[in-house]
Coordinates of N, CA and C in Angstrom, one line a residue:
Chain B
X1 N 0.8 -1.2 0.0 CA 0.0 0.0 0.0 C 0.9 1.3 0.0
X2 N 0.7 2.2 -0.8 CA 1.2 3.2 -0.8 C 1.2 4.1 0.6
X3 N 1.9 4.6 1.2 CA 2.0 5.6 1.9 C 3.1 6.8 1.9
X4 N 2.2 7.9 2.1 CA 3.0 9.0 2.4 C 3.1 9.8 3.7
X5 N 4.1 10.1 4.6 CA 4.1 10.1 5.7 C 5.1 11.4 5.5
X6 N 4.4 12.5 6.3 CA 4.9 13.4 6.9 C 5.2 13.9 8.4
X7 N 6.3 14.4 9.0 CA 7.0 14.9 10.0 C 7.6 16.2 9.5
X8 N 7.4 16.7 11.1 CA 6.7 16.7 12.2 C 4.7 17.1 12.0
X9 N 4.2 16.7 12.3 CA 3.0 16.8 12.5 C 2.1 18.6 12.6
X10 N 3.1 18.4 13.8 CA 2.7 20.2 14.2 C 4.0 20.7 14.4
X11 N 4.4 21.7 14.1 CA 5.4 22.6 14.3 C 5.0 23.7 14.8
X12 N 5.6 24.4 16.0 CA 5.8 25.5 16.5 C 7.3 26.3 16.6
X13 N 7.5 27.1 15.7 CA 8.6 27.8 15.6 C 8.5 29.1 15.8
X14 N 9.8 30.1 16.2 CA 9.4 31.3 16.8 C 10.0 32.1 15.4
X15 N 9.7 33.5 15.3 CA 10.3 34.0 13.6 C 12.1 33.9 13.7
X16 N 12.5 34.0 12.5 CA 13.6 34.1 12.5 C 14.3 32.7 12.1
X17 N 13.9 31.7 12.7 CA 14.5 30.2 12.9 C 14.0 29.6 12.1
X18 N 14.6 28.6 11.2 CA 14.9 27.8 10.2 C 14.8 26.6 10.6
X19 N 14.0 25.7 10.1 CA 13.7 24.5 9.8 C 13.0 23.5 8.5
X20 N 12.9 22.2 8.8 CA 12.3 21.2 7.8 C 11.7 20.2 8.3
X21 N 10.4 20.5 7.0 CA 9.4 19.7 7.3 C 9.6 18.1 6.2
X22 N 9.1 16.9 6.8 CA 9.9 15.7 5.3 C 8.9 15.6 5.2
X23 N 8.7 14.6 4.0 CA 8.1 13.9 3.7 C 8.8 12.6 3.0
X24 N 8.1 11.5 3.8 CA 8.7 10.1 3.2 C 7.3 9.4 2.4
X25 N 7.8 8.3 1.2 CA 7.0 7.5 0.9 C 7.1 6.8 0.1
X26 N 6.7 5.5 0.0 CA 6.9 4.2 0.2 C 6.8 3.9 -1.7
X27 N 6.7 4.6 -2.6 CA 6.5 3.7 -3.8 C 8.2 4.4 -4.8
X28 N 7.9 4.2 -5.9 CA 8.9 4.7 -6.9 C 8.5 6.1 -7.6
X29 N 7.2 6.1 -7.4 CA 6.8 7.8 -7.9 C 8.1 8.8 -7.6
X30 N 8.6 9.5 -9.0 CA 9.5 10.0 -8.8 C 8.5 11.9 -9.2
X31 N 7.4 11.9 -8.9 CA 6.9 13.4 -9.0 C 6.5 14.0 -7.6
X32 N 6.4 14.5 -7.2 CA 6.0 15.1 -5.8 C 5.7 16.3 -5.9
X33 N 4.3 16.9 -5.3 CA 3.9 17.6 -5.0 C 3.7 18.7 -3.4
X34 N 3.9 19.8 -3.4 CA 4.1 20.6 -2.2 C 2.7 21.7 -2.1
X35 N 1.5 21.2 -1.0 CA 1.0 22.2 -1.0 C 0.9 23.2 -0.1
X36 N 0.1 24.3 0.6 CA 0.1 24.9 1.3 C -1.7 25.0 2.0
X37 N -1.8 25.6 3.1 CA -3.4 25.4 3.1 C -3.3 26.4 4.2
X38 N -4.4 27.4 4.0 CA -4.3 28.2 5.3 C -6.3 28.0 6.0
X39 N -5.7 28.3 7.2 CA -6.9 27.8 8.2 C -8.2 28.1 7.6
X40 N -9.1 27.3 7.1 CA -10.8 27.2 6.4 C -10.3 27.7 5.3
X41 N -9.1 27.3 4.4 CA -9.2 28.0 2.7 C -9.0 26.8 2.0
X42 N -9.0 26.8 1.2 CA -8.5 25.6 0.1 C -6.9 25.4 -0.4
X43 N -6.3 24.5 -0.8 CA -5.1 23.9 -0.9 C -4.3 25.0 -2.1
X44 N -3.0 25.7 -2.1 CA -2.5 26.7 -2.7 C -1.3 25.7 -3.7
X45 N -1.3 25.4 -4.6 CA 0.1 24.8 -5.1 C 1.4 25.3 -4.9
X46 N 2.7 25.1 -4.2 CA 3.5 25.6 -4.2 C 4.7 25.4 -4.8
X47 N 5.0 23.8 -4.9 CA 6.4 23.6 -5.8 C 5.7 22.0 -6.4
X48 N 6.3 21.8 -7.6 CA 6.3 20.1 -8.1 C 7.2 20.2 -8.4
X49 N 7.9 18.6 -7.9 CA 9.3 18.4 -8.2 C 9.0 17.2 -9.3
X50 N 10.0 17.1 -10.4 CA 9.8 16.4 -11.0 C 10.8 15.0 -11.2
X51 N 11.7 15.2 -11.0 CA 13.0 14.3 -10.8 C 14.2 14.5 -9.8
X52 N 14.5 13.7 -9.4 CA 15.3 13.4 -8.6 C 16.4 14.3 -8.5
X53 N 17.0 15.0 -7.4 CA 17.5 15.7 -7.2 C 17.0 17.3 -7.2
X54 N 15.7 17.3 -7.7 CA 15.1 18.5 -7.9 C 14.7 19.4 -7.1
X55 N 15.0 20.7 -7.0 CA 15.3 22.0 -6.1 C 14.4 23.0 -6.8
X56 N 13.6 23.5 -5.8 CA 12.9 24.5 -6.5 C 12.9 25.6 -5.0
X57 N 12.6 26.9 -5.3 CA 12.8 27.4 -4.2 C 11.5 28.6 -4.5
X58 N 11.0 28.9 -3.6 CA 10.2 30.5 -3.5 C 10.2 31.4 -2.6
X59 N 10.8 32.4 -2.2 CA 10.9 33.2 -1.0 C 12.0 32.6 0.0
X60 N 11.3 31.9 0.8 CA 11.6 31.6 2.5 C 11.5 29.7 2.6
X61 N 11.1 29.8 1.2 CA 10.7 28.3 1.0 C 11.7 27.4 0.4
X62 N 12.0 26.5 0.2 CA 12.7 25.4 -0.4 C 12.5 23.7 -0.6
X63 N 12.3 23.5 -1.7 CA 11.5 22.1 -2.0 C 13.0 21.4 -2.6
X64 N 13.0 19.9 -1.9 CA 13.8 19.2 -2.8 C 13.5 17.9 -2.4
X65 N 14.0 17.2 -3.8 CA 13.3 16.0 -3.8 C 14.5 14.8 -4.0
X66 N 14.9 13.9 -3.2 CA 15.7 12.5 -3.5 C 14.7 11.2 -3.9
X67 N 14.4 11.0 -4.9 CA 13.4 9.9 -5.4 C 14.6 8.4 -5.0
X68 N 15.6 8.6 -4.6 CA 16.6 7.1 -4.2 C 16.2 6.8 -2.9
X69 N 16.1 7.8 -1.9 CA 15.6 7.9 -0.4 C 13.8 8.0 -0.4
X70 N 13.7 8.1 -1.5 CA 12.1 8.5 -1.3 C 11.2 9.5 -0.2
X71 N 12.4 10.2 -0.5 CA 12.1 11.5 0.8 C 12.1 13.3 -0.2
X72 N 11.3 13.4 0.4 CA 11.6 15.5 0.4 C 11.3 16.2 1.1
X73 N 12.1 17.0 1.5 CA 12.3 18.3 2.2 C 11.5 19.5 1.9
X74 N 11.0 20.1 3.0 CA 10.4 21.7 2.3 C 11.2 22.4 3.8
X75 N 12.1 23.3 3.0 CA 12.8 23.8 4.2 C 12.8 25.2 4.3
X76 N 12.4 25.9 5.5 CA 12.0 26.7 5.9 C 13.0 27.8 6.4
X77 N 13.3 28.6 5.7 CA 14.2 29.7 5.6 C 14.0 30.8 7.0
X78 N 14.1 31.5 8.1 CA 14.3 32.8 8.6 C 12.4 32.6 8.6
X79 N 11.9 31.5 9.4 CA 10.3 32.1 9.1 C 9.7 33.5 10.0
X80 N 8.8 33.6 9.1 CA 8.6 35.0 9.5 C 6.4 34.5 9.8
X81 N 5.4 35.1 10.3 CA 4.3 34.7 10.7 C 3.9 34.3 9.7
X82 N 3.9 34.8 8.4 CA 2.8 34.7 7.4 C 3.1 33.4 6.7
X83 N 4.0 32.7 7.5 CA 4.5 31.1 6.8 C 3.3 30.1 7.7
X84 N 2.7 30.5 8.8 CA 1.8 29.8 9.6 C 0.4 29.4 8.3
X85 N 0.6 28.0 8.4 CA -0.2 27.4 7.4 C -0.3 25.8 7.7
X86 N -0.8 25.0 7.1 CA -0.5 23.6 7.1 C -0.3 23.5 5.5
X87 N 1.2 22.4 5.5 CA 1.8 22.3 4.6 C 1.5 20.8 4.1
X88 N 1.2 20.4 3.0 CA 0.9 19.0 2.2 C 1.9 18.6 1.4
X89 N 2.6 17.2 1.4 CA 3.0 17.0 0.5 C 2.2 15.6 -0.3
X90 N 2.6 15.5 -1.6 CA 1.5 14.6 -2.3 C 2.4 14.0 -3.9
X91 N 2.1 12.9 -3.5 CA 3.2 11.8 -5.3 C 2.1 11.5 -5.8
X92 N 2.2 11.1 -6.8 CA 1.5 10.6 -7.9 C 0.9 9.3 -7.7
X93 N -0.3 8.5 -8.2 CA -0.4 7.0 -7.3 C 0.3 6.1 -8.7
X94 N 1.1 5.1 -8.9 CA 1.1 4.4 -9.0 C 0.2 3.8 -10.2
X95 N -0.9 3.8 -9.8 CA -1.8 2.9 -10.7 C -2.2 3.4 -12.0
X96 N -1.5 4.1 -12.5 CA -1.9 4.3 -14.4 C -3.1 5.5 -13.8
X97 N -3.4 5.7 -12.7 CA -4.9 7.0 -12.8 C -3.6 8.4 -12.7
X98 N -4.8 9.2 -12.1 CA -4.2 10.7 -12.0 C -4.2 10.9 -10.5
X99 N -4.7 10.1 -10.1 CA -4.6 10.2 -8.5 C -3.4 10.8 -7.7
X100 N -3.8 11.2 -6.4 CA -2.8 11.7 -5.7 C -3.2 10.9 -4.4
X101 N -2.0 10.7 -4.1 CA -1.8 10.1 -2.5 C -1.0 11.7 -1.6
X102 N -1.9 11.7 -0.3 CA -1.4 12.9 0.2 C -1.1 12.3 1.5
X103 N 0.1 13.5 1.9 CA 0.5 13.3 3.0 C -0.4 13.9 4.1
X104 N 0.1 13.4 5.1 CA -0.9 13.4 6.3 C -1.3 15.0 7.0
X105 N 0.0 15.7 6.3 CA 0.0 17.5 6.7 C 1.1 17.6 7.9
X106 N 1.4 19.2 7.8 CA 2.4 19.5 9.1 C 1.4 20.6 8.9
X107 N 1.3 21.2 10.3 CA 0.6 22.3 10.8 C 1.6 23.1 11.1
X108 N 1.8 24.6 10.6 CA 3.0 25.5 11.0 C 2.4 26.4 11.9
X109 N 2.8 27.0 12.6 CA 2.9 27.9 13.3 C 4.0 28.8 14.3
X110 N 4.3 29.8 13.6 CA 5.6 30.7 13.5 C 4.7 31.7 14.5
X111 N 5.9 31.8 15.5 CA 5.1 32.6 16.7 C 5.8 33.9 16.6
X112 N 5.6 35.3 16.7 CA 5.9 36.5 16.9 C 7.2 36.5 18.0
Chain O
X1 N -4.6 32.2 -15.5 CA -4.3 31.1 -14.1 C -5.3 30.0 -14.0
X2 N -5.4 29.2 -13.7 CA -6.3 28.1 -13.9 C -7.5 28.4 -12.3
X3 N -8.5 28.3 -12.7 CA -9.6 28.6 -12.5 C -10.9 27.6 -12.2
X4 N -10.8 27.2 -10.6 CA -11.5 26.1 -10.0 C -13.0 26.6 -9.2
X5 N -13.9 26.7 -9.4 CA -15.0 27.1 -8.7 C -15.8 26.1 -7.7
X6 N -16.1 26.5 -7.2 CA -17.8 25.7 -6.4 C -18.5 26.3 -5.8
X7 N -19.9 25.7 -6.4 CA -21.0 26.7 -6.2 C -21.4 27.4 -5.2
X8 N -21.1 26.8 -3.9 CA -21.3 27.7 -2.5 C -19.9 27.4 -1.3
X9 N -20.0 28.1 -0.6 CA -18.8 28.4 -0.2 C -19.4 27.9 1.1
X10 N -20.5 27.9 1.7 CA -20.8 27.2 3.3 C -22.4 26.9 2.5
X11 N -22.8 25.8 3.3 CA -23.8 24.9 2.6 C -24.8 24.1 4.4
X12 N -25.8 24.5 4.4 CA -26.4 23.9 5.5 C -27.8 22.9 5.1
X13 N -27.7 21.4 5.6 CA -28.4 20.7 4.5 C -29.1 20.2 5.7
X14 N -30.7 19.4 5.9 CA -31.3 18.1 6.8 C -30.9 17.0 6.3
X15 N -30.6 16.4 7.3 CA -30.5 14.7 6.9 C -31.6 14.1 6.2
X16 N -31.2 13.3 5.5 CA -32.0 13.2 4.3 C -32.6 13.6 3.0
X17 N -32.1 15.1 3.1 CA -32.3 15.6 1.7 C -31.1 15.0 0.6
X18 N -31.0 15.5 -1.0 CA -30.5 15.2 -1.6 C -29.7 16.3 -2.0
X19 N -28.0 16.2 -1.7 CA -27.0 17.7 -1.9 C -26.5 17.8 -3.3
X20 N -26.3 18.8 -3.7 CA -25.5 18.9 -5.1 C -24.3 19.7 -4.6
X21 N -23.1 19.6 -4.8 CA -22.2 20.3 -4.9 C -21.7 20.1 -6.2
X22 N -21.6 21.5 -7.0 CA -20.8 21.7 -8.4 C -19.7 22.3 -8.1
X23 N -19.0 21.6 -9.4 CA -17.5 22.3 -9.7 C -17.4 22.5 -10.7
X24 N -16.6 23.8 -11.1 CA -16.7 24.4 -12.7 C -14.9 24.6 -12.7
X25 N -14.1 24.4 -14.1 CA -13.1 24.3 -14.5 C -13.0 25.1 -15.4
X26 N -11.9 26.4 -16.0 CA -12.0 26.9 -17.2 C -10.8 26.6 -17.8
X27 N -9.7 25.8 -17.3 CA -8.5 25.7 -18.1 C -9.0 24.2 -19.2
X28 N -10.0 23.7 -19.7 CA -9.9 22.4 -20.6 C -9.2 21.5 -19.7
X29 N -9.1 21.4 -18.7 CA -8.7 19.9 -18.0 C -9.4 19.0 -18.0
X30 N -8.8 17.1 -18.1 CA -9.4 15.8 -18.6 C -9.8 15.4 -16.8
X31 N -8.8 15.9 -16.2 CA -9.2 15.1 -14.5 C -9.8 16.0 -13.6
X32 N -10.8 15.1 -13.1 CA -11.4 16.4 -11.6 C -11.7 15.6 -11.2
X33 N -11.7 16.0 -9.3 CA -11.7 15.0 -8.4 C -12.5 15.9 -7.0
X34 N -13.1 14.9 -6.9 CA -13.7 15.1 -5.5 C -13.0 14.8 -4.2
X35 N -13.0 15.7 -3.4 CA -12.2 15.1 -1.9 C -12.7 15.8 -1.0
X36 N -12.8 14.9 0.7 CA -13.5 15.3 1.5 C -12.6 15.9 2.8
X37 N -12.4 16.6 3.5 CA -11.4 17.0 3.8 C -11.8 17.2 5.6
X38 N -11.4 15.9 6.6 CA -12.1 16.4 8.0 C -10.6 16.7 8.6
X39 N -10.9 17.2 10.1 CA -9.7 17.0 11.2 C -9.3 15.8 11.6
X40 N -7.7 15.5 11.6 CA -7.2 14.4 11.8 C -7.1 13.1 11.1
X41 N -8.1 13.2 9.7 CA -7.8 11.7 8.4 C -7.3 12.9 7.1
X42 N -7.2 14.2 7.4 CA -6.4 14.3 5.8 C -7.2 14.9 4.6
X43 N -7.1 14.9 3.3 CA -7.7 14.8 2.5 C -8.1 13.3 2.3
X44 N -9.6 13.2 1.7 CA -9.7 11.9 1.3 C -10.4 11.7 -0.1
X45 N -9.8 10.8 -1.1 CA -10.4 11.0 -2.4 C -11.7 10.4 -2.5
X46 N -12.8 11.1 -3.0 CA -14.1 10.3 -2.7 C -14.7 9.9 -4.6
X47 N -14.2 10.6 -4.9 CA -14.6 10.6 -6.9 C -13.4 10.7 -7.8
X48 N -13.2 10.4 -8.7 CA -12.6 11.5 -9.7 C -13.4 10.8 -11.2
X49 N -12.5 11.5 -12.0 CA -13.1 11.5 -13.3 C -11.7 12.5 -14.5
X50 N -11.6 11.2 -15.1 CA -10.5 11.2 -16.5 C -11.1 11.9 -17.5
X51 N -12.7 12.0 -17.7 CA -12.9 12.3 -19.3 C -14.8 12.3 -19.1
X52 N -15.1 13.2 -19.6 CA -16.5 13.1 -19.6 C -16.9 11.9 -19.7
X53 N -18.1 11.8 -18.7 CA -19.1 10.7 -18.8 C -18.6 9.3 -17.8
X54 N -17.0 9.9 -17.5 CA -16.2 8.6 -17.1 C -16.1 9.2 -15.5
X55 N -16.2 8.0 -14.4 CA -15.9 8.7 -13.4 C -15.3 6.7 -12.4
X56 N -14.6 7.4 -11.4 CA -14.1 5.8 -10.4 C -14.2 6.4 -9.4
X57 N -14.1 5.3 -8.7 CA -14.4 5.7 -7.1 C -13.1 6.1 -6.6
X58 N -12.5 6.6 -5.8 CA -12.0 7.0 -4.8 C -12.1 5.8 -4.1
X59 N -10.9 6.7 -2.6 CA -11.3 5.7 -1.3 C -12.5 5.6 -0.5
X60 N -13.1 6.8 -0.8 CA -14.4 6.8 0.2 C -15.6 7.3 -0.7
X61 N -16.3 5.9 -1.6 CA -17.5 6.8 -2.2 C -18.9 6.1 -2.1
X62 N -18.6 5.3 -0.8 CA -19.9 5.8 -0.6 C -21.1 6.6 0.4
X63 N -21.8 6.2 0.0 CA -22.7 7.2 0.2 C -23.4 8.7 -0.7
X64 N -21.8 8.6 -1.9 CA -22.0 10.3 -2.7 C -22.0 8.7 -4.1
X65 N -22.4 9.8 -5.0 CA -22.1 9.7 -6.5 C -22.2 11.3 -7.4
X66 N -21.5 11.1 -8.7 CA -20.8 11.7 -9.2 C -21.9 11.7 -10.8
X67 N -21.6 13.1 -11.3 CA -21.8 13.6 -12.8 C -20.9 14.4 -13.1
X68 N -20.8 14.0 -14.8 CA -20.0 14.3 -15.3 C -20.2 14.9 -16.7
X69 N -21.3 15.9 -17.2 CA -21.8 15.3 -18.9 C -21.2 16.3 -19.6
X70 N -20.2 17.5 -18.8 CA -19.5 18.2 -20.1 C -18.0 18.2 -19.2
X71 N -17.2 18.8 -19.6 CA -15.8 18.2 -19.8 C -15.4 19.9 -18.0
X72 N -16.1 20.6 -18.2 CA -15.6 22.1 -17.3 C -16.4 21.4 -16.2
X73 N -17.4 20.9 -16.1 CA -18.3 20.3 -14.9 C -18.2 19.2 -14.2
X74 N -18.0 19.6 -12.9 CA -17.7 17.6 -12.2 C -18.7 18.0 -11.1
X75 N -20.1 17.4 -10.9 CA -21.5 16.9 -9.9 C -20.8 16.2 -8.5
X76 N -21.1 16.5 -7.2 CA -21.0 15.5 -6.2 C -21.9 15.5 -5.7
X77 N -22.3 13.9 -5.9 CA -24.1 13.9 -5.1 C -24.5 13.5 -3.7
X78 N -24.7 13.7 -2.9 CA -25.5 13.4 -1.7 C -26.7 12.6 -1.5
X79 N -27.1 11.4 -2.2 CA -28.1 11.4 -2.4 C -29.0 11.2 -1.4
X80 N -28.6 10.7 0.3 CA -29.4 11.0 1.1 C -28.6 11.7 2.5
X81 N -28.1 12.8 2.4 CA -27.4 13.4 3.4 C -27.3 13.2 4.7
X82 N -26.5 12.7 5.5 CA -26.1 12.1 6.7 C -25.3 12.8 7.6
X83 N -25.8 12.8 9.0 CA -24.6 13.6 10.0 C -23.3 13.7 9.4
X84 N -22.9 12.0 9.4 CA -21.5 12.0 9.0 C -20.8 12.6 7.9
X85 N -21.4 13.1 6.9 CA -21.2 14.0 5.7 C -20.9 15.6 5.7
X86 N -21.0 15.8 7.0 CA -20.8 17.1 7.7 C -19.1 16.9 7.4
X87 N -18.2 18.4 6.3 CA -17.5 18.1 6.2 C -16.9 19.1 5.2
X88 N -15.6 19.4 5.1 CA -15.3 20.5 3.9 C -14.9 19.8 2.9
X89 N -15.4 20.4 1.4 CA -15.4 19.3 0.4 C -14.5 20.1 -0.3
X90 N -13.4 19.5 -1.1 CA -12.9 20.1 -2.2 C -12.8 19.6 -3.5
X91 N -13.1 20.7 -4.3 CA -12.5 19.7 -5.6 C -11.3 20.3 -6.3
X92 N -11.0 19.7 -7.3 CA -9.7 19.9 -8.3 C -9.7 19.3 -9.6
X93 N -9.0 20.1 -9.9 CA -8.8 19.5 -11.8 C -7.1 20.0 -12.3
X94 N -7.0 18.8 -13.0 CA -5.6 18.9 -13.6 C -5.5 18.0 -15.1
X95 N -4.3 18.6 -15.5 CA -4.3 18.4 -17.2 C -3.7 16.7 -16.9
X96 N -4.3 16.0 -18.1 CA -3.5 14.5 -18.2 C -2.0 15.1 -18.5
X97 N -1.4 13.9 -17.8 CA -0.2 13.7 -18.3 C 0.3 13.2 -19.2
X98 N 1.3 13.8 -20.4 CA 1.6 13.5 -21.4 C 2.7 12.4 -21.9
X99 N 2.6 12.0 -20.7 CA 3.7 10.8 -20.6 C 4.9 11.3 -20.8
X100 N 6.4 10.7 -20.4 CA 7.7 11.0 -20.4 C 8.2 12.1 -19.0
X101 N 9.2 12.0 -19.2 CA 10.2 12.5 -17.9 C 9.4 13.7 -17.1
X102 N 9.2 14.5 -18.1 CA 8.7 15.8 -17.7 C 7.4 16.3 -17.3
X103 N 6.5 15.3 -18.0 CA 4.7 15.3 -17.7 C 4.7 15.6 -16.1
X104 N 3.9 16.0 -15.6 CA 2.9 15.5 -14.3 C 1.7 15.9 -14.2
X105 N 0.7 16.0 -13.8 CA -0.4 16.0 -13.2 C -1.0 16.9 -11.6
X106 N -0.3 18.4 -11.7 CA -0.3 18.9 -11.0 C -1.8 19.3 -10.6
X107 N -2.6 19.2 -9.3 CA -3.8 19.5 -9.0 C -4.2 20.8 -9.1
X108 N -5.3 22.0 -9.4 CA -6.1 23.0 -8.5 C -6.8 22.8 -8.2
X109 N -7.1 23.5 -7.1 CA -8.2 22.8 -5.9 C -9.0 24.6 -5.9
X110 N -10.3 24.2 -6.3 CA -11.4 24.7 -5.9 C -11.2 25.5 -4.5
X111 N -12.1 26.5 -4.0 CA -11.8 27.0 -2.9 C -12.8 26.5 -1.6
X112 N -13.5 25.5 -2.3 CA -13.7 24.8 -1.2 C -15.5 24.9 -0.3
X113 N -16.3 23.9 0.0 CA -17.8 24.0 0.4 C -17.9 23.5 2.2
X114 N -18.0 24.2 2.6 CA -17.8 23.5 4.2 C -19.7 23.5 4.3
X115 N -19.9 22.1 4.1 CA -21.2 21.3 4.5 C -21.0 20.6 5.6
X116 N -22.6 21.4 6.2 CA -23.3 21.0 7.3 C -24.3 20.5 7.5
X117 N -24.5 19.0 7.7 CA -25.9 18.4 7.8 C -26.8 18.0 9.1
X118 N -27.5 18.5 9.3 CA -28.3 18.9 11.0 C -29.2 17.7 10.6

C-alpha cells in the first residue's frame, strides 16, 4: 500500500528560525507535490518536483526532492508569521490513474 | 491562471435531503476529483473522473455519486445526506499527463464548500 508520511506533525517555531518539514514515501513515484493550506481555505500549489535531485525554491521556501531515499524536504528559511499554514505534500499514485496520495499535513505555526 | 469554482462556499443541508455540490473548471482539464477534507484523516479521495461521462471511485465513495456530462463540470451527489457528511469538500482539476520524464499532473483545488448536515 502506498503511503505518504509526513514529519513533524505540528510545528511551533518562533520567527527568524529555520527549519524542515519531510516527507517520506513508500512507492517509486518520482513526482511530488508541495502544497500549502491556510486555516478554512483551500489547498494553494507551491512547488512540483519532477526528478530526482530536484530544487525549487520561492521566497523563504525550499523544496527538494531525493526519489533514491524516497524522501523530500520543504525547508524553511528565517520564518517569518505569514508562513503559519499547514503544509501537504503529495506523489502521484502508481496505478496508471491521475490520482494523488497525500501526506498526512504538518501544521506551522511561526510565533511573533 | 487556472480557475476552480464551487457553487457555494458554506452549505447547510437536513439529513436526508438530496445535496449537489458543483465544480466548474476553465482551463480544458481531462481530470477532476472530489475530496473530503475532515480534522485528523487528511484529504480523502471520494470521486474523480478522466474524461466526460467517465468517473471511479476513490477511497471513500460511498454514500456520494458523481456527474460528469461536459468536460468544465464535475457533480458531487449526496443522495441521502447524513450527520456523518458534515465536512469541507474540495475539488480539483488537472491536465492528463503526457507521458515522459517531464509530464505531471499537477492538482487546482477549488476553494472549497464546508457542509453542514443537521
Amino acid at each position: 500500500e502506498l503511503k505518504v508520511e509526513q514529519n513533524p506533525l505540528f510545528l511551533s517555531m518562533q520567527e527568524g528560525k529555520n527549519y524542515t518539514i519531510y516527507c517520506n514515501y513508500s512507492t517509486t513515484s518520482d513526482r511530488l507535490y508541495w502544497y500549502r493550506q491556510d486555516p478554512g481555505k483551500s489547498l494553494e500549489s507551491l512547488f512540483v518536483l519532477l526528478s530526482n535531485g530536484a530544487v525549487k525554491q520561492e521566497g523563504r521556501l525550499m523544496a527538494s526532492l531525493d526519489t533514491k531515499a524516497r524522501l523530500s524536504t520543504l525547508h524553511i528559511t528565517a520564518a517569518v508569521h505569514d508562513l503559519s499554514a499547514t503544509y501537504f505534500c503529495a506523489v502521484d499514485s502508481t496505478s496508471g490513474t491521475y490520482k494523488y496520495i497525500f501526506g498526512t499535513g504538518t501544521r506551522l505555526k511561526v510565533l511573533a | 491562471d487556472v480557475k476552480v469554482t464551487q457553487s457555494s462556499r458554506y452549505l447547510v443541508k437536513r439529513t436526508g435531503e438530496k445535496v449537489f455540490l458543483e465544480c466548474v473548471q476553465d482551463m480544458d482539464h481531462e481530470n477532476m476529483f472530489w475530496y473530503r477534507q475532515d480534522p485528523g484523516l487528511g484529504l480523502r479521495l471520494i470521486y474523480f473522473s478522466y474524461d466526460v461521462k467517465m468517473k471511479e471511485k476513490g477511497d471513500i465513495p460511498e454514500g456520494y455519486s458523481v456527474s460528469r456530462e461536459k468536460k468544465e463540470r464535475f457533480s458531487l451527489i449526496l443522495e441521502s445526506a447524513s450527520t456523518n457528511q458534515t465536512s469541507m469538500y474540495l475539488c480539483a482539476s488537472s491536465l492528463s499527463a503526457s507521458g515522459g520524464a517531464q509530464s505531471y499532473n499537477e492538482q487546482f483545488f477549488g476553494p472549497g464548500t464546508r457542509l453542514t448536515v443537521l
